[in-house]
Amino acid sequence: MPSVLVVGSANFYGRAVIQELCAQRDLSSDTWMIRGVDKVLPELALFPPNVIKLFESVDYRMGNLRSAEFLEQAFGDTQWDYVINIAEYKFGQTAAVYEQDVRLMSLEVARLASKYKAKALVHVSTAHVFKPHGSPNTPHAEDDAMEASNELAATHVRTEQDLQMCKGRPPLVILRPALCYGPGDRQNVVPMLISAQISRATNQPMPILWDKDLRVSTVHVADVARACIQSAKWIATQNQESFAVFNLADPGDTTNAKLANAVAQLFN
C-alpha cells in the first residue's frame, strides 16, 4: 500500500501533486494512503469543484506549517513511503519570514521523515538559486555555482545545503522548477496575462521587462507533479542517505519575446 505525505498540498504545486497521486491511485489495484497538509482549507484555496472533490478523497489536514507540534501530528500515525515537501512561498517577504517558513520548516520535515523512517524525501526548491553565467544560451546544469538573486532564493540555497548535511535523513531528491505555468498559477505567467488584458482595455502597449532575447525556461505544473512522484519512487530504491538534484524545465527554447508573442496571440 503506497503511502504519501504532501506538505504544502493546497498551493499551486501541491494541488497538481494531489491530482497526479489520485490519478495514479485510481488506475491501481492497491490501496493508497494519501495525506495532504497545509495552512488553508481546500474550499478556501480557490480550487475548482472537481479539485475540491479530489481533496475530499484524501486525508487532508489543515494547520500551521510553522508548528513543530502540527507537523509531528501530520507524520505521527503512519510510516510514510514518500514525503513530498512542496510548500510554496510568496516573493517580497522578509529574511526572517523565509528563515522560519522555508529553512526551519524544511529541516523539521526532514527530521520527522527520518524519525518516522520514510523511504524517500522530495524537496521542491527553485531555479532562482543560480547566478548568471557567461553564455545566456546555455542551460544551467545541476552542479553550476549557486548565487541567489533574491532573499527567497538565498534561503532556498541555504536550505538545500542544510538538507544535504542532515544526519540520518531518508534518501533525498531536490527539484528546482523553472518558471512554472498551468492550472492554479497566480504569480508566474498569469500576471502577464492580466497585464495584457489591462493593456487591451486601455488601448496601451504592454511593457515587457528585460531584453527580448532573455532565456525564460518554463515547465508545466503537471510535469513538476509527475517529477515529484517519479523521483520519490526512484530514490527510495537507492542506498540510505542517497542524494540527487534535478533542474526541471521543458525542452522549449523560450525567450522573453516568444513568451510575449504567445500572450499577444491570446488577446489579438
Short mmCIF file of C-alpha atoms in Angstrom, two decimals:
data_model
loop_
_atom_site.label_atom_id
_atom_site.label_comp_id
_atom_site.label_asym_id
_atom_site.label_seq_id
_atom_site.Cartn_x
_atom_site.Cartn_y
_atom_site.Cartn_z
CA MET A 1 0.00 0.00 0.00
CA PRO A 2 1.77 3.19 -1.12
CA SER A 3 1.65 5.97 1.47
CA VAL A 4 2.43 9.59 0.54
CA LEU A 5 2.54 12.70 2.72
CA VAL A 6 2.37 16.01 0.82
CA VAL A 7 3.42 19.07 2.84
CA GLY A 8 2.02 22.20 1.20
CA SER A 9 -0.73 20.39 -0.66
CA ALA A 10 -3.17 23.29 -1.08
CA ASN A 11 -0.91 25.54 -3.18
CA PHE A 12 -0.13 25.74 -6.90
CA TYR A 13 2.33 22.82 -6.90
CA GLY A 14 0.59 20.82 -4.20
CA ARG A 15 -2.75 20.82 -5.99
CA ALA A 16 -1.10 19.27 -9.05
CA VAL A 17 0.69 16.66 -6.92
CA ILE A 18 -2.59 15.61 -5.27
CA GLN A 19 -4.27 15.40 -8.70
CA GLU A 20 -1.47 13.21 -10.07
CA LEU A 21 -1.42 10.98 -6.99
CA CYS A 22 -5.19 10.49 -7.23
CA ALA A 23 -4.91 9.69 -10.94
CA GLN A 24 -2.27 7.03 -10.24
CA ARG A 25 -4.29 5.70 -7.30
CA ASP A 26 -7.41 5.33 -9.42
CA LEU A 27 -5.50 3.28 -12.00
CA SER A 28 -4.02 1.00 -9.36
CA SER A 29 -5.44 -2.09 -7.71
CA ASP A 30 -3.59 -1.22 -4.49
CA THR A 31 -4.99 0.77 -1.58
CA TRP A 32 -3.24 4.14 -1.35
CA MET A 33 -2.79 6.34 1.71
CA ILE A 34 -2.56 9.99 0.59
CA ARG A 35 -2.38 12.74 3.18
CA GLY A 36 -2.11 16.44 2.40
CA VAL A 37 -1.31 19.15 4.94
CA ASP A 38 -1.37 22.91 4.54
CA LYS A 39 -2.46 26.10 6.24
CA VAL A 40 -5.67 26.67 4.26
CA LEU A 41 -8.83 24.69 3.62
CA PRO A 42 -9.21 23.44 0.02
CA GLU A 43 -12.62 25.16 -0.12
CA LEU A 44 -10.85 28.50 0.52
CA ALA A 45 -7.91 27.89 -1.83
CA LEU A 46 -9.79 28.99 -4.99
CA PHE A 47 -9.90 25.43 -6.32
CA PRO A 48 -12.50 24.45 -8.94
CA PRO A 49 -15.20 21.97 -7.86
CA ASN A 50 -13.52 18.93 -9.43
CA VAL A 51 -10.30 19.56 -7.49
CA ILE A 52 -12.19 20.09 -4.22
CA LYS A 53 -13.89 16.75 -4.83
CA LEU A 54 -10.46 15.09 -5.22
CA PHE A 55 -9.32 16.59 -1.93
CA GLU A 56 -12.37 15.02 -0.29
CA SER A 57 -11.00 11.62 -1.30
CA VAL A 58 -7.68 12.07 0.54
CA ASP A 59 -6.81 12.61 4.21
CA TYR A 60 -6.42 16.41 4.32
CA ARG A 61 -5.38 18.21 7.48
CA MET A 62 -5.19 21.96 7.97
CA GLY A 63 -2.70 23.51 10.37
CA ASN A 64 0.23 25.83 10.89
CA LEU A 65 3.23 24.52 8.97
CA ARG A 66 5.48 26.56 11.26
CA SER A 67 4.32 24.46 14.20
CA ALA A 68 6.55 21.51 15.05
CA GLU A 69 3.63 20.05 17.02
CA PHE A 70 1.32 20.15 13.98
CA LEU A 71 3.96 18.61 11.70
CA GLU A 72 4.55 15.86 14.27
CA GLN A 73 0.83 15.11 14.25
CA ALA A 74 0.81 15.09 10.45
CA PHE A 75 3.52 12.40 10.42
CA GLY A 76 2.64 10.57 13.59
CA ASP A 77 0.34 7.63 12.87
CA THR A 78 1.77 6.28 9.61
CA GLN A 79 5.13 5.06 8.33
CA TRP A 80 5.34 7.00 5.07
CA ASP A 81 6.82 5.64 1.89
CA TYR A 82 7.26 9.10 0.34
CA VAL A 83 7.30 12.57 1.89
CA ILE A 84 6.99 15.47 -0.57
CA ASN A 85 7.72 18.95 0.78
CA ILE A 86 6.27 21.29 -1.80
CA ALA A 87 5.34 24.30 0.34
CA GLU A 88 5.21 27.48 -1.78
CA TYR A 89 6.16 31.00 -0.69
CA LYS A 90 5.42 34.48 -1.92
CA PHE A 91 8.02 37.00 -3.02
CA GLY A 92 8.56 40.16 -1.03
CA GLN A 93 8.72 38.71 2.49
CA THR A 94 11.49 39.47 4.99
CA ALA A 95 14.55 37.30 5.57
CA ALA A 96 13.19 36.35 9.00
CA VAL A 97 9.93 35.08 7.48
CA TYR A 98 11.76 32.98 4.90
CA GLU A 99 14.09 31.61 7.57
CA GLN A 100 11.10 30.37 9.54
CA ASP A 101 8.83 29.30 6.69
CA VAL A 102 11.40 27.82 4.29
CA ARG A 103 14.59 26.69 6.02
CA LEU A 104 13.45 25.78 9.54
CA MET A 105 10.21 24.19 8.39
CA SER A 106 12.01 22.13 5.74
CA LEU A 107 14.59 20.93 8.25
CA GLU A 108 11.79 19.91 10.62
CA VAL A 109 10.12 17.94 7.81
CA ALA A 110 13.45 16.20 7.12
CA ARG A 111 13.90 15.42 10.83
CA LEU A 112 10.43 13.89 11.06
CA ALA A 113 10.90 11.96 7.82
CA SER A 114 13.98 10.44 9.44
CA LYS A 115 12.24 9.80 12.77
CA TYR A 116 9.33 8.01 11.13
CA LYS A 117 11.59 6.13 8.71
CA ALA A 118 10.22 7.46 5.42
CA LYS A 119 11.65 5.70 2.38
CA ALA A 120 12.16 8.93 0.40
CA LEU A 121 12.05 12.69 0.84
CA VAL A 122 11.44 15.09 -2.06
CA HIS A 123 12.09 18.80 -1.51
CA VAL A 124 10.95 21.37 -4.08
CA SER A 125 13.35 24.31 -4.32
CA THR A 126 13.63 26.87 -7.15
CA ALA A 127 15.68 27.51 -10.28
CA HIS A 128 16.35 31.03 -8.97
CA VAL A 129 19.29 29.64 -6.98
CA PHE A 130 21.63 30.08 -9.96
CA LYS A 131 23.80 33.05 -10.76
CA PRO A 132 24.03 34.21 -14.40
CA HIS A 133 26.81 32.60 -16.39
CA GLY A 134 28.77 33.78 -19.41
CA SER A 135 26.65 32.09 -22.08
CA PRO A 136 22.97 33.12 -21.93
CA ASN A 137 22.04 30.37 -24.40
CA THR A 138 23.48 27.55 -22.26
CA PRO A 139 21.11 25.89 -19.78
CA HIS A 140 22.22 25.60 -16.18
CA ALA A 141 23.48 22.22 -15.04
CA GLU A 142 22.59 20.87 -11.63
CA ASP A 143 26.13 21.41 -10.33
CA ASP A 144 26.50 25.02 -11.54
CA ALA A 145 27.52 27.57 -8.92
CA MET A 146 24.58 28.89 -6.92
CA GLU A 147 24.17 32.60 -6.25
CA ALA A 148 20.66 33.73 -5.42
CA SER A 149 19.19 36.87 -6.94
CA ASN A 150 16.64 37.50 -4.17
CA GLU A 151 16.09 36.75 -0.49
CA LEU A 152 13.70 33.85 -1.09
CA ALA A 153 16.18 32.14 -3.41
CA ALA A 154 19.02 32.78 -0.95
CA THR A 155 17.04 30.96 1.73
CA HIS A 156 16.48 28.06 -0.68
CA VAL A 157 20.24 27.87 -1.25
CA ARG A 158 20.89 27.56 2.49
CA THR A 159 18.05 25.07 2.84
CA GLU A 160 19.41 22.84 0.09
CA GLN A 161 22.85 22.83 1.69
CA ASP A 162 21.48 22.07 5.15
CA LEU A 163 19.22 19.28 3.92
CA GLN A 164 22.14 17.52 2.29
CA MET A 165 24.01 17.61 5.61
CA CYS A 166 21.13 16.27 7.74
CA LYS A 167 22.31 13.14 9.51
CA GLY A 168 20.07 10.11 9.25
CA ARG A 169 17.73 11.68 6.69
CA PRO A 170 15.98 9.45 4.15
CA PRO A 171 17.15 9.30 0.53
CA LEU A 172 16.69 12.88 -0.71
CA VAL A 173 15.76 14.46 -4.05
CA ILE A 174 15.85 18.23 -4.57
CA LEU A 175 13.86 19.57 -7.54
CA ARG A 176 14.37 23.06 -9.00
CA PRO A 177 11.45 24.07 -11.24
CA ALA A 178 11.90 26.80 -13.83
CA LEU A 179 9.13 29.36 -14.48
CA CYS A 180 6.07 27.21 -13.83
CA TYR A 181 2.70 27.61 -15.53
CA GLY A 182 -0.59 25.74 -15.66
CA PRO A 183 -3.89 25.49 -13.77
CA GLY A 184 -3.77 27.39 -10.49
CA ASP A 185 -0.87 29.70 -11.43
CA ARG A 186 -1.15 33.13 -9.83
CA GLN A 187 2.35 34.59 -9.76
CA ASN A 188 4.31 33.32 -12.77
CA VAL A 189 2.64 33.61 -16.19
CA VAL A 190 -0.81 34.76 -15.05
CA PRO A 191 0.35 38.30 -14.06
CA MET A 192 1.47 38.75 -17.67
CA LEU A 193 -1.99 37.69 -18.86
CA ILE A 194 -3.60 40.20 -16.50
CA SER A 195 -1.29 42.95 -17.78
CA ALA A 196 -2.20 42.05 -21.35
CA GLN A 197 -5.91 42.33 -20.60
CA ILE A 198 -5.39 45.71 -18.92
CA SER A 199 -3.33 46.91 -21.90
CA ARG A 200 -6.06 45.86 -24.31
CA ALA A 201 -8.78 47.52 -22.23
CA THR A 202 -6.82 50.78 -22.00
CA ASN A 203 -5.51 50.59 -25.59
CA GLN A 204 -1.94 50.98 -24.29
CA PRO A 205 1.11 48.88 -25.22
CA MET A 206 2.13 46.34 -22.59
CA PRO A 207 5.71 46.88 -21.38
CA ILE A 208 7.94 43.80 -21.29
CA LEU A 209 10.76 43.85 -18.76
CA TRP A 210 14.34 42.99 -19.69
CA ASP A 211 15.75 42.05 -23.07
CA LYS A 212 13.62 40.30 -25.70
CA ASP A 213 16.27 37.58 -26.13
CA LEU A 214 16.45 36.73 -22.43
CA ARG A 215 16.01 32.98 -21.96
CA VAL A 216 12.99 32.16 -19.80
CA SER A 217 12.94 28.43 -19.12
CA THR A 218 9.45 27.13 -18.41
CA VAL A 219 7.84 23.95 -17.07
CA HIS A 220 4.21 22.88 -16.76
CA VAL A 221 2.98 22.25 -13.23
CA ALA A 222 1.72 18.78 -14.19
CA ASP A 223 5.29 17.85 -15.18
CA VAL A 224 6.55 19.11 -11.81
CA ALA A 225 3.96 16.94 -10.07
CA ARG A 226 4.98 13.85 -12.04
CA ALA A 227 8.64 14.59 -11.32
CA CYS A 228 7.92 14.74 -7.58
CA ILE A 229 6.27 11.33 -7.58
CA GLN A 230 8.62 9.61 -10.01
CA SER A 231 11.77 10.87 -8.29
CA ALA A 232 10.41 9.75 -4.90
CA LYS A 233 9.80 6.24 -6.24
CA TRP A 234 13.26 6.15 -7.79
CA ILE A 235 15.31 7.50 -4.86
CA ALA A 236 13.53 5.10 -2.49
CA THR A 237 15.26 2.22 -4.31
CA GLN A 238 18.72 3.71 -3.73
CA ASN A 239 21.02 3.44 -0.74
CA GLN A 240 20.11 5.10 2.56
CA GLU A 241 21.07 8.80 2.59
CA SER A 242 21.33 8.84 -1.22
CA PHE A 243 21.02 12.30 -2.74
CA ALA A 244 20.10 13.71 -6.16
CA VAL A 245 19.17 17.11 -7.55
CA PHE A 246 17.32 17.81 -10.80
CA ASN A 247 16.59 21.04 -12.65
CA LEU A 248 13.08 20.95 -14.14
CA ALA A 249 12.39 22.68 -17.46
CA ASP A 250 10.71 21.78 -20.73
CA PRO A 251 12.83 21.47 -23.91
CA GLY A 252 11.40 24.64 -25.46
CA ASP A 253 13.93 27.39 -26.15
CA THR A 254 11.66 30.03 -24.61
CA THR A 255 12.69 33.68 -24.68
CA ASN A 256 11.05 36.83 -23.40
CA ALA A 257 9.96 37.64 -26.96
CA LYS A 258 8.43 34.19 -27.55
CA LEU A 259 6.54 34.39 -24.28
CA ALA A 260 5.25 37.88 -25.08
CA ASN A 261 4.19 36.81 -28.59
CA ALA A 262 2.30 33.82 -27.18
CA VAL A 263 0.43 36.11 -24.79
CA ALA A 264 -0.26 38.62 -27.59
CA GLN A 265 -1.88 35.90 -29.75
CA LEU A 266 -4.38 35.24 -26.96
CA PHE A 267 -5.52 38.87 -26.93
CA ASN A 268 -5.47 39.76 -30.64
#
